[in-house]
Coordinates of C-alpha atoms and ligand atoms in Angstrom, one line a residue:
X1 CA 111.1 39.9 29.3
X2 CA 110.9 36.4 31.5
X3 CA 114.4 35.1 32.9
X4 CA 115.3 32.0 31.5
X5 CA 114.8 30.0 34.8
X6 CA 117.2 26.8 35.8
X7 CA 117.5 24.8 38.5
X8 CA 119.2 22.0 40.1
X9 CA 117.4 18.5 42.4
X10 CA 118.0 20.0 46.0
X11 CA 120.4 17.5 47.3
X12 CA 119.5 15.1 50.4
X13 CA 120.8 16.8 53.7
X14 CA 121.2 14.1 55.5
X15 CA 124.2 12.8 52.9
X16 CA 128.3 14.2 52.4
X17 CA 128.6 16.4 49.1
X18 CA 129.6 14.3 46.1
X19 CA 131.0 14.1 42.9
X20 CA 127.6 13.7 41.7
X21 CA 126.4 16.9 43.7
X22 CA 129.0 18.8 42.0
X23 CA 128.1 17.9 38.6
X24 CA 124.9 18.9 38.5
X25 CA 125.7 22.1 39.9
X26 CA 128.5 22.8 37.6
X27 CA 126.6 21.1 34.5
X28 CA 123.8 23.8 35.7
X29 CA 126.0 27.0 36.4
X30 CA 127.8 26.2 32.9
X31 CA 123.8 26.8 30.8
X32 CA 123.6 29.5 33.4
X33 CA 126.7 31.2 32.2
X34 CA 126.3 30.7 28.7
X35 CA 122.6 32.1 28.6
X36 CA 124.1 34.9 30.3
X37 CA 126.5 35.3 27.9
X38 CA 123.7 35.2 24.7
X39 CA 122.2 38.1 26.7
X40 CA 119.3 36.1 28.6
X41 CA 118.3 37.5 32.0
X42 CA 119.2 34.5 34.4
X43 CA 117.8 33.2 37.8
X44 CA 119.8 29.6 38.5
X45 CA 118.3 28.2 41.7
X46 CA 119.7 25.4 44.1
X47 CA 119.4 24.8 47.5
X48 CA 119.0 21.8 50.1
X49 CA 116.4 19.3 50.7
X50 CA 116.2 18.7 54.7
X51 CA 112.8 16.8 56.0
X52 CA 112.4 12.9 56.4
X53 CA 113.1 10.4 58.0
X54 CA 116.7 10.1 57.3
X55 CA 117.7 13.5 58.5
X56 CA 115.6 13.4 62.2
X57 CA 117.7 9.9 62.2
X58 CA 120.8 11.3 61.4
X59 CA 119.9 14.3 63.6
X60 CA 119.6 11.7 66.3
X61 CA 122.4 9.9 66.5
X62 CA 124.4 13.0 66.2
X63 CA 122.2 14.1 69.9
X64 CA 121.0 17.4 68.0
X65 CA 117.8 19.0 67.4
X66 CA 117.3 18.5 63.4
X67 CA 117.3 21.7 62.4
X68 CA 121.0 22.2 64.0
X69 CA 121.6 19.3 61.6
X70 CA 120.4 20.9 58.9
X71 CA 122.4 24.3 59.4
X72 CA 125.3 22.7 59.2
X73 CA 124.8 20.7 56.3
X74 CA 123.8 23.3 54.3
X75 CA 127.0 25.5 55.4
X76 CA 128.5 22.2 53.8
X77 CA 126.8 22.3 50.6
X78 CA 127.0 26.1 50.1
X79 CA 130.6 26.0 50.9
X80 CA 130.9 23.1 47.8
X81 CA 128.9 25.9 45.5
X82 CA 131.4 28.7 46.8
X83 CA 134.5 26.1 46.1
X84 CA 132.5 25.0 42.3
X85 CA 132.4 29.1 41.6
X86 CA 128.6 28.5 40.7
X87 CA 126.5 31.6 39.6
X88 CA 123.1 30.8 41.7
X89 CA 121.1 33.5 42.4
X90 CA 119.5 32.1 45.9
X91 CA 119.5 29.0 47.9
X92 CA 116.4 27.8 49.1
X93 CA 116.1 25.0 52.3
X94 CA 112.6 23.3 52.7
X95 CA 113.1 23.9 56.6
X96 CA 112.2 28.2 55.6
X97 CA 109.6 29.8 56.4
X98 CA 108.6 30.8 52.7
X99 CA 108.9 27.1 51.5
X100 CA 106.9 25.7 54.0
X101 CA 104.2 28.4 53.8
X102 CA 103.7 27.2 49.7
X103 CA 104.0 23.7 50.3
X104 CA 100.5 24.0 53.0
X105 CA 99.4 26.6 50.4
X106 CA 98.7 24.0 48.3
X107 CA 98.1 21.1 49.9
X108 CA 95.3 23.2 51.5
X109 CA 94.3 24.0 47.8
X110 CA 94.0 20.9 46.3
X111 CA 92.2 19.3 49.6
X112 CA 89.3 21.7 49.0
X113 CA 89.1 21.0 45.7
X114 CA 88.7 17.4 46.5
X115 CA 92.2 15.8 44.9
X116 CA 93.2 14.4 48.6
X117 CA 91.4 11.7 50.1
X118 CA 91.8 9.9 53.4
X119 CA 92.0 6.3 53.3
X120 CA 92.9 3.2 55.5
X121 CA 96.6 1.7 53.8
X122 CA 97.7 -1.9 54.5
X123 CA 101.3 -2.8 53.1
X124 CA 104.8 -3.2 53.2
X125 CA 107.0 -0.1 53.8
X126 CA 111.0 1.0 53.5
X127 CA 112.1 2.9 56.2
X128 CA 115.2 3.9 54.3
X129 CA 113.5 5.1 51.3
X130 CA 110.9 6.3 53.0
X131 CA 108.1 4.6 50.4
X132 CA 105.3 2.0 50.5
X133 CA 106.0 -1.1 48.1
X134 CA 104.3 -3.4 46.0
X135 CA 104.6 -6.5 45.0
X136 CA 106.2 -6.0 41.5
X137 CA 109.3 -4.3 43.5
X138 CA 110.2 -7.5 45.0
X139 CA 113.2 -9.6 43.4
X140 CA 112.2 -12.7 41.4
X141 CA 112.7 -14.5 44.5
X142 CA 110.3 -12.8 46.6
X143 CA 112.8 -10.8 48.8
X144 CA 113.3 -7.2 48.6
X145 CA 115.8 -5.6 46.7
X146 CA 119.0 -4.1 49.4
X147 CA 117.7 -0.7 48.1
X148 CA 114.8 -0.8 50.7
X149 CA 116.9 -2.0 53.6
X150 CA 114.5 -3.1 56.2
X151 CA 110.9 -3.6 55.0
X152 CA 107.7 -3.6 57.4
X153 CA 104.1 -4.4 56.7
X154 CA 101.8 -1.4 58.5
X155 CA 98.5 -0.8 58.7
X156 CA 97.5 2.7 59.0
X157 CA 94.9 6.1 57.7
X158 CA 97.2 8.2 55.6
X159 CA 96.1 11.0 52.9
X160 CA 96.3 10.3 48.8
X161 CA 96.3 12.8 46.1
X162 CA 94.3 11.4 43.2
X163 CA 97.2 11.5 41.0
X164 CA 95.7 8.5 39.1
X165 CA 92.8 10.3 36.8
X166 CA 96.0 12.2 35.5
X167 CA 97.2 9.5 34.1
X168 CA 95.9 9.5 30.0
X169 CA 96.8 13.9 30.3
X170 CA 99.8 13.1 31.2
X171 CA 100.8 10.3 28.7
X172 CA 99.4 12.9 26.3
X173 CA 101.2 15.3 27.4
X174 CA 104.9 13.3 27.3
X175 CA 103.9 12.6 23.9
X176 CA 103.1 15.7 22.0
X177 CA 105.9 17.7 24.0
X178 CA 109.4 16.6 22.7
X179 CA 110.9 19.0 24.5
X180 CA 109.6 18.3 28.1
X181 CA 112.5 16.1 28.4
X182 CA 116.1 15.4 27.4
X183 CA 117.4 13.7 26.2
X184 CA 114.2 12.3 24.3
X185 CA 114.9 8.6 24.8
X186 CA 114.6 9.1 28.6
X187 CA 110.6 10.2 27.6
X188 CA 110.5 6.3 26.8
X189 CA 111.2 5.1 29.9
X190 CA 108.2 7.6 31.4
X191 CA 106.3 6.0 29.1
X192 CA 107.3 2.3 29.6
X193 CA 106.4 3.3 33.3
X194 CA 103.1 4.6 32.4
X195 CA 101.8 1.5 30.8
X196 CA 101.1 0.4 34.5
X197 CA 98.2 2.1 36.2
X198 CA 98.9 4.7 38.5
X199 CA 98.4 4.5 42.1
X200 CA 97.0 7.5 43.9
X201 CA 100.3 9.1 45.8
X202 CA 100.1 8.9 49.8
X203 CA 101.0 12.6 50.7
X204 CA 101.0 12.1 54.6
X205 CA 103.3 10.6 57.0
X206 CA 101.8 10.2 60.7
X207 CA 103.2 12.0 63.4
X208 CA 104.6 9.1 65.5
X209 CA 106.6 7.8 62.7
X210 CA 108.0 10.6 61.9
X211 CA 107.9 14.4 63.3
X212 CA 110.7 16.2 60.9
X213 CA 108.2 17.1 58.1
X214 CA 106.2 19.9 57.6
X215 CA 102.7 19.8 59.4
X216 CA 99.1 19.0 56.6
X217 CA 97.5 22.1 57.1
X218 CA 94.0 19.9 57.1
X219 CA 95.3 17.2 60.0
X220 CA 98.3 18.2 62.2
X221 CA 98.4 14.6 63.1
X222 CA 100.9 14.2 60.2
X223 CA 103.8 15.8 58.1
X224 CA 103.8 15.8 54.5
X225 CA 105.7 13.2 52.6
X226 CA 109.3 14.3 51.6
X227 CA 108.9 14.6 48.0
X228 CA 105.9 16.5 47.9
X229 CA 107.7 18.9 49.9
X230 CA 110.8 19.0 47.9
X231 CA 109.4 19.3 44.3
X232 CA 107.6 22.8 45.6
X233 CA 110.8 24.3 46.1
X234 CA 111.0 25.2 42.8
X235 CA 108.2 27.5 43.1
X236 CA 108.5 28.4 46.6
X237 CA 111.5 30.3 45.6
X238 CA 110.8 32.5 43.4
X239 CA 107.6 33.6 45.2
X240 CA 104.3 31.2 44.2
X241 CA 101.4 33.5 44.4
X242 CA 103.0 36.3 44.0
X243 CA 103.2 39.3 41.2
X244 CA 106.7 38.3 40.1
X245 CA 106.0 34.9 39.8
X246 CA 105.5 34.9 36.2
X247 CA 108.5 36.7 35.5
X248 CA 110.4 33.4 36.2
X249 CA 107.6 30.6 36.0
X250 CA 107.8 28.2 34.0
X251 CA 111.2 27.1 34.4
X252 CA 113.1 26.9 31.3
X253 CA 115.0 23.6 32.8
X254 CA 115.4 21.7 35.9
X255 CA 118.3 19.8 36.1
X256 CA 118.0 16.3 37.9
X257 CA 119.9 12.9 37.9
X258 CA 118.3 10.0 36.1
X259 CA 117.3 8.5 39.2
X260 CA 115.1 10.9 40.3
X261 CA 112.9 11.0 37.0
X262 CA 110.5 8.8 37.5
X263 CA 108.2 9.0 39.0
X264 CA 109.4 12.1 41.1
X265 CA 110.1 14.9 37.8
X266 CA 108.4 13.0 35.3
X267 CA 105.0 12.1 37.2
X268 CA 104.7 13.7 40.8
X269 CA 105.4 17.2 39.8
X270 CA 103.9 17.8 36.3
X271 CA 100.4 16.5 37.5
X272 CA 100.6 18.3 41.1
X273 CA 101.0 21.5 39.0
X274 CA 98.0 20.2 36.4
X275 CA 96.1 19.8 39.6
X276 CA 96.8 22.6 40.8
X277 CA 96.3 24.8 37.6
X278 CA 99.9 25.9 37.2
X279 CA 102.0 25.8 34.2
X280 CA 104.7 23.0 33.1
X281 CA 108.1 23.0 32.7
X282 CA 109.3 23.7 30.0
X283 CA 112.1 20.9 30.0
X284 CA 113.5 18.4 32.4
X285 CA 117.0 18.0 31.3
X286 CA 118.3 14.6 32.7
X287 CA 122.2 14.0 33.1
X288 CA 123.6 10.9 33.6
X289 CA 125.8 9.2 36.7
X290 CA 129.0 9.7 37.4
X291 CA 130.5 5.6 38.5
X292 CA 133.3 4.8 40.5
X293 CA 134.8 1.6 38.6
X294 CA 131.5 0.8 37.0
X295 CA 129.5 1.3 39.7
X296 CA 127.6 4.4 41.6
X297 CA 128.9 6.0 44.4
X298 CA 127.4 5.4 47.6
X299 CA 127.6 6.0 51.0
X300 CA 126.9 2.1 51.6
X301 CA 129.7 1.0 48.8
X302 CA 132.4 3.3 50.3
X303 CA 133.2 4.4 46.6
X304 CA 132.6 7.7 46.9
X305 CA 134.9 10.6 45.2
X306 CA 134.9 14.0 47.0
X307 CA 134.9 16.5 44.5
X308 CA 136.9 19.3 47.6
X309 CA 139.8 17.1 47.3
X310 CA 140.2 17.4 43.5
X311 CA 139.5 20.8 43.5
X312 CA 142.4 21.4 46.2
X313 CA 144.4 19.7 44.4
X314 CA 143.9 21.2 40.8
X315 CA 141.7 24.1 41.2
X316 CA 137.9 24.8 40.8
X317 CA 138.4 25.5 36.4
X318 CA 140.7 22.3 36.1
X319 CA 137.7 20.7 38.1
X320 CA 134.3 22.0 36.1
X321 CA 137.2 21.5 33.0
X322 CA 137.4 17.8 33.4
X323 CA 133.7 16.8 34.4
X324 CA 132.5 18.6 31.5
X325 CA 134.9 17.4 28.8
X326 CA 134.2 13.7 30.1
X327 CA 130.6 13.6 30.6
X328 CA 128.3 13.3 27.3
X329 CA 125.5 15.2 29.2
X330 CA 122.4 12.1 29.8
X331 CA 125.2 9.3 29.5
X332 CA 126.9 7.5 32.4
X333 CA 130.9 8.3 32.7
X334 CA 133.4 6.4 35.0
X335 CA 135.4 8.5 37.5
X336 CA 139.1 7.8 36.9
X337 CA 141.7 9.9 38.9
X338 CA 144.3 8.7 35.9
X339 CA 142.0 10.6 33.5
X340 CA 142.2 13.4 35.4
X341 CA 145.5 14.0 35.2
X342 CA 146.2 13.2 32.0
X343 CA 143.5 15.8 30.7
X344 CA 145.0 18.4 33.4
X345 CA 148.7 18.0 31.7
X346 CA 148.2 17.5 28.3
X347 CA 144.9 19.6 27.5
X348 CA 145.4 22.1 30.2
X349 CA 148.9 22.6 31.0
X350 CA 150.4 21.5 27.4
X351 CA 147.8 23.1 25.0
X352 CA 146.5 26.0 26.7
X353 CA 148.8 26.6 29.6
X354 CA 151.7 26.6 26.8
X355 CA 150.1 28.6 24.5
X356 CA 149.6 31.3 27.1
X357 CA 153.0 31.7 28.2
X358 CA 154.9 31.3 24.7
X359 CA 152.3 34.0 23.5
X360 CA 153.8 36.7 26.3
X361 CA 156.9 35.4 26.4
X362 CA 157.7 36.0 23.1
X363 CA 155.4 39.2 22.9
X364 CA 157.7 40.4 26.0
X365 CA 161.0 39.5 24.3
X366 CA 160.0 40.2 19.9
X367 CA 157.4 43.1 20.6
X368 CA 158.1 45.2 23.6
X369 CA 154.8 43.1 25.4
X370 CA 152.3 45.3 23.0
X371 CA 150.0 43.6 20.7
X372 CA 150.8 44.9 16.9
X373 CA 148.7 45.4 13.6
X374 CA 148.1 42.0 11.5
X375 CA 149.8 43.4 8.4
X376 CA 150.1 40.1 6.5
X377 CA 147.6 37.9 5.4
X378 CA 149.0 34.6 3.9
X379 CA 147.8 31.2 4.0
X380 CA 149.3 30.6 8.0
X381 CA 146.7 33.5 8.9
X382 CA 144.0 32.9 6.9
X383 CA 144.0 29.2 7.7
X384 CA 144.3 29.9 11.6
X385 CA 141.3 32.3 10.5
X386 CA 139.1 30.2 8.9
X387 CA 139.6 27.3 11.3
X388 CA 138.3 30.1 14.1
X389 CA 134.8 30.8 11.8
X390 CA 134.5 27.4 11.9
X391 CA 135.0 26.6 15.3
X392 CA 132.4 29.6 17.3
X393 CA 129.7 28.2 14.7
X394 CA 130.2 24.4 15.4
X395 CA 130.7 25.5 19.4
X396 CA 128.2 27.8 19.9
X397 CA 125.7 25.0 18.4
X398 CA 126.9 22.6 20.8
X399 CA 126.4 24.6 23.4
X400 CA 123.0 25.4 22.3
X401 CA 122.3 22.0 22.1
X402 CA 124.0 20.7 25.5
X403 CA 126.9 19.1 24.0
X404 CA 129.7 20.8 26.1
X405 CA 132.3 17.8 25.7
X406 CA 132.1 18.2 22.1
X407 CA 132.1 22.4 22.4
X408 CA 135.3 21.8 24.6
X409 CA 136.9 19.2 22.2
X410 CA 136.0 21.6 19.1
X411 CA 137.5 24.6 21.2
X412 CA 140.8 22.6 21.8
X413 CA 141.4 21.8 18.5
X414 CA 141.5 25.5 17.8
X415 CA 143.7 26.3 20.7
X416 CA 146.2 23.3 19.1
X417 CA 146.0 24.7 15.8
X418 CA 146.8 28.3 17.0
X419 CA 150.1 26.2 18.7
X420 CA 150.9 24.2 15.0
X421 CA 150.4 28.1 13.6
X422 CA 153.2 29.4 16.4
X423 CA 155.6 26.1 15.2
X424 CA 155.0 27.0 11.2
X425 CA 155.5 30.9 11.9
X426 CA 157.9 30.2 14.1
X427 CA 158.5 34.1 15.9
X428 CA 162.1 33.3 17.3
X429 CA 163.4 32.2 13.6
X430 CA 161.6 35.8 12.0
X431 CA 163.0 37.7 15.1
X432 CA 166.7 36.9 13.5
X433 CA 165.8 38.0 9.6
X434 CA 166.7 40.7 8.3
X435 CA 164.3 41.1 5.7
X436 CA 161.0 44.2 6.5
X437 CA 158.4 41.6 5.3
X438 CA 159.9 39.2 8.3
X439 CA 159.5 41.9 10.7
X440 CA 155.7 42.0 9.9
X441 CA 155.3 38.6 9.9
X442 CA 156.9 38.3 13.6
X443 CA 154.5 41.1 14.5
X444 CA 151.9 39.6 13.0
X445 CA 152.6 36.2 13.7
X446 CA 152.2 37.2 17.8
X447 CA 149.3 39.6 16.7
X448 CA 147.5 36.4 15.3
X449 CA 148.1 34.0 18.1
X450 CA 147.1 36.7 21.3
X451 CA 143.4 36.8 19.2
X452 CA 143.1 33.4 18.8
X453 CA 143.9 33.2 22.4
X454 CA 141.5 36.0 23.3
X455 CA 138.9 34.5 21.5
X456 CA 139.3 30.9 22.9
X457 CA 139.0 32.4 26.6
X458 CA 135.6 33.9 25.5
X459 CA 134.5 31.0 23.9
X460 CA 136.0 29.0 27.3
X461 CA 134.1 31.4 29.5
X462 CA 131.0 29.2 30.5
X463 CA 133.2 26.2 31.7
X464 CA 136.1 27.8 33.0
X465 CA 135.4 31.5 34.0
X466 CA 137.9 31.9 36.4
X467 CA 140.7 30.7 33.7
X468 CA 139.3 32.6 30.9
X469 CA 139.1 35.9 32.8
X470 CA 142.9 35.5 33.8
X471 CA 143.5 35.2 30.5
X472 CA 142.1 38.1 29.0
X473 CA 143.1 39.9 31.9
X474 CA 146.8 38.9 30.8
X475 CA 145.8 40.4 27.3
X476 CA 145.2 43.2 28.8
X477 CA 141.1 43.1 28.4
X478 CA 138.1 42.7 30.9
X479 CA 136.6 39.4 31.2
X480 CA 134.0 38.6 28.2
X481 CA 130.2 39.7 29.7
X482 CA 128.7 39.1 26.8
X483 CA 129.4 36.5 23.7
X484 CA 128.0 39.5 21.3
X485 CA 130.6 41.3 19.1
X486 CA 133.5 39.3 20.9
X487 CA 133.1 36.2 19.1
X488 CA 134.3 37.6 15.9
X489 CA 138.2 37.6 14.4
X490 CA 139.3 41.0 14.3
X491 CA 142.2 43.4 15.7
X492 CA 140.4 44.7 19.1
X493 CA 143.7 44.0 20.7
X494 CA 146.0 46.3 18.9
X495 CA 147.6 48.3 21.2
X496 CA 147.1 46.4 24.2
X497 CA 149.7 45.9 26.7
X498 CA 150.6 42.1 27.8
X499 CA 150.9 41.1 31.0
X500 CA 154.7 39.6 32.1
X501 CA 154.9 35.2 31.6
X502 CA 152.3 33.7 33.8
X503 CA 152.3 29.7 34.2
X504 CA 148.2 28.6 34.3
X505 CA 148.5 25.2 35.2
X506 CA 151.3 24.0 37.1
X507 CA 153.1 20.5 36.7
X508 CA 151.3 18.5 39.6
X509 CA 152.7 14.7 40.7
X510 CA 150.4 11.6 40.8
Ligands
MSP1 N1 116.7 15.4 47.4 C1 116.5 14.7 46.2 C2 116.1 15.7 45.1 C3 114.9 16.5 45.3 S1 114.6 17.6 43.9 C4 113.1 18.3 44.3 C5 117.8 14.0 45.8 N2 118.9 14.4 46.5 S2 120.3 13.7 46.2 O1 121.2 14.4 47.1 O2 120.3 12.3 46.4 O3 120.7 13.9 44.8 C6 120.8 15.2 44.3 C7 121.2 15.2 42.8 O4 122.4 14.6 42.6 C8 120.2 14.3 42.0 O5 119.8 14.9 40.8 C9 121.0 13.1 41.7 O6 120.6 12.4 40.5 C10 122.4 13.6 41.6 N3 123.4 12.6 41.8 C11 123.5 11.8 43.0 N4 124.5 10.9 42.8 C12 125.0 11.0 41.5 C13 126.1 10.5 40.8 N5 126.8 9.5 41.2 N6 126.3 11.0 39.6 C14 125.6 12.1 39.1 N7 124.6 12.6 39.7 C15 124.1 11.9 40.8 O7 117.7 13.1 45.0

């Protein structure tokens, strides 16, 4: 069977981890753990993106050799994956030796088969993002956009991969594959970019500009150009050329940023691997920007949010909680620290939190902290009940369908409706009756709201794994593997043993 294959963008080294960084890793571990769940063999892949100019600059300034640099950048960015609790199952750096050996693999490949050209290049040039530009980049008044920070004209030879005669396959392609990306009105900006004609891609970077790149097999006089490097990662790692490489290849998704689709995901990489005779992704799933008061966050605007503060502060399931229940996965959100603590107190701490302790509590004080038959079946129960067939179906589609704000709204509403069931039952009132049918109803009653609660922290599992073993560790059950034969209403907890009152979310101040 092949492994459903996902993967993040490899993040800059030469940059401090961000919110942003941490989304897509979370956004990605979150399909990772669900397909998991649904039984799929997973291989999640992220790592770090080190050549160019800006790290040997970087490098530099800080008086080290680059590749000291880049060690400790990536101890940064693994340490933000261990803090995020993300499932990947490698990390790959463009600076190792089994990255590099692919990347002059095929540039060596597609230089004998005649797609890489030498030519002499005149124009004007950004240092900072380390392109060429044209004409039609300049702003209506003829200077160049900030973006491109200083801007040089230079003549020199550099190397170009014909990606031009890709072109019409490739608008083609877009076309008749709705899948290849998501959301689907992103494809339309490919295609608004396509109506221009394509300039052949210059692959090389000479020496004496920059050394920090990895060497053209054909012409050691220059390194290759940083994103031709980058986009191989994601068949670097899992062993290009090699007899396992099918087992993964194609990817099921790669997760990027809307910057970074075209041309990079959407042009670059699908006609490299046409050139070069190897499959296409299957689906480029494209997630929006996180914006600090309207804007993005950058380095240059000084309106960045560190994700390692928040998740000091709240925890690493409060964290993935939030970004996933605010972002609409492709839209843009706005960062607001307000937000976050209002969704940590009232969905966390009031809806679940609560419900977890009143449910042991009372078990503890009504039931001797063991979970009892449901003997009665009246409209309380077989509301709660119906409300849960409801909710897996609705969730589990939006999860299938990448809509985890809406899976996470649909999920609360159960949790708050398994709270209005503990108000309208009301345990403590039954606990002082005197009638037998009241003593089944208290039993029940707790019976009814510990599987609701069990079943919730399965169907929470993807987002919040941490939270949602606790729980069913406090119900006195394993944390959920798999979503198969746990998704469904029954009375698998009879019997089991409740852990003692356990507060989940603690009351923070602003
Ligand atoms: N190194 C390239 C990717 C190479 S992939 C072969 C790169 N790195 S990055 O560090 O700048 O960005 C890494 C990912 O983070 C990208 O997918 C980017 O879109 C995402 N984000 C960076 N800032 C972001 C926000 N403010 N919000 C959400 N994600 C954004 O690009």
């Amino acid at each position: 069977m092949k492994n459903f294959y996902i993967t993040t963008a490899i993040d800059y080294a030469n940059g401090s981890p961000h919110l942003g960084h941490a989304y897509e890793k979370v956004l990605t571990d979150v399909i990772a753990r669900y397909k998991r769940l649904c039984g799929e063999n997973v291989r999640f892949l992220t790592g770090l993106d080190e050549h160019g100019q800006k790290v040997q600059q970087s490098a530099r300034k800080a008086g080290i050799e680059p590749i000291a640099f880049c060690d400790a950048q990536a101890e940064k960015f693994r340490e933000l994956c261990r803090l995020l609790n993300i499932s990947n199952d490698d990390y790959i750096r463009t600076t190792q030796e089994r990255h590099k050996k692919v990347v002059r693999q095929l540039l060596q490949k597609l230089f004998d088969k005649g797609e890489i050209y030498k030519a002499q290049y005149k124009g004007f040039y950004s240092a900072r993002q380390e392109q060429f530009l044209l004409e039609k980049d300049k702003n209506e008044d003829g200077t160049w956009p900030e973006i491109f920070g200083e801007v040089v004209e230079i003549t020199e030879s550099n190397y170009f991969f014909k990606i031009g005669k890709y072109q019409e396959w490739l608008v083609k392609y877009i076309s008749s594959h709705e899948d290849f990306i998501f959301p689907r009105f992103r494809a339309k900006q490919v295609l608004e970019f396509l109506k221009e004609p394509l300039n052949d891609l210059c692959i090389s970077r000479p020496k004496e500009r920059l050394e920090w790149g990895i060497p053209l097999p054909f012409d050691e006089n220059y390194v290759t150009y940083v994103w031709f490097d980058a986009l191989v990662n994601y068949i670097s790692a899992i062993g290009y050329g090699e007899p396992d490489f099918e087992k993964n290849w194609p990817a099921n998704f790669h997760v990027i940023g809307k910057d970074i689709l075209v041309p990079p995901h959407a042009v670059y990489w699908p006609i490299m691997l046409k050139a070069l005779g190897i499959e296409i992704p299957q689906s480029l799933l494209v997630h929006g920007w996180w914006l600090s008061s309207g804007e993005k966050m950058s380095k240059s605007l000084g309106n960045i949010v560190n994700p390692l503060d928040l998740i000091s502060q709240f925890g690493t399931d409060p964290f993935r909680y939030f970004l996933m229940r605010e972002m609409n996965v492709g839209q843009d959100s706005d960062f607001s620290a307000d937000q976050f603590l209002t969704r940590y107190t009232s969905d966390l701490g009031n809806d679940l939190g609560n419900l977890v302790s009143r449910t042991l509590n009372m078990s503890h004080r009504y039931c001797e902290g063991v979970v009892k038959a449901q003997q009665i079946d009246e409209e309380p129960e077989q509301t709660l009940r119906n409300l849960w067939g409801q909710t897996a179906d609705a969730a589990m589609q939006m999860y299938e369908g990448m809509q985890f704000h809406t899976a996470l709204e649909t999920a609360f509403n159960f949790i708050r409706a398994i709270n209005r069931y503990a108000e309208q039952r009301a345990p403590w009132k039954l606990a002082k009756s005197e009638d037998p049918q009241d003593k089944l109803r208290l039993e029940t009653s707790l019976a009814c709201m510990a599987e609701g609660l069990r079943l919730a922290a399965v169907l929470l599992a993807p987002i919040m794994p941490q939270v949602s073993e606790k729980i069913l560790n406090l119900l006195g059950q394993k944390s959920a593997e798999k979503f198969e034969g746990n998704l469904a209403w029954g009375q698998s907890l009879l019997g089991a043993k409740l852990a003692p009152q356990e507060i989940l979310f603690p009351r923070l101040q602003k």
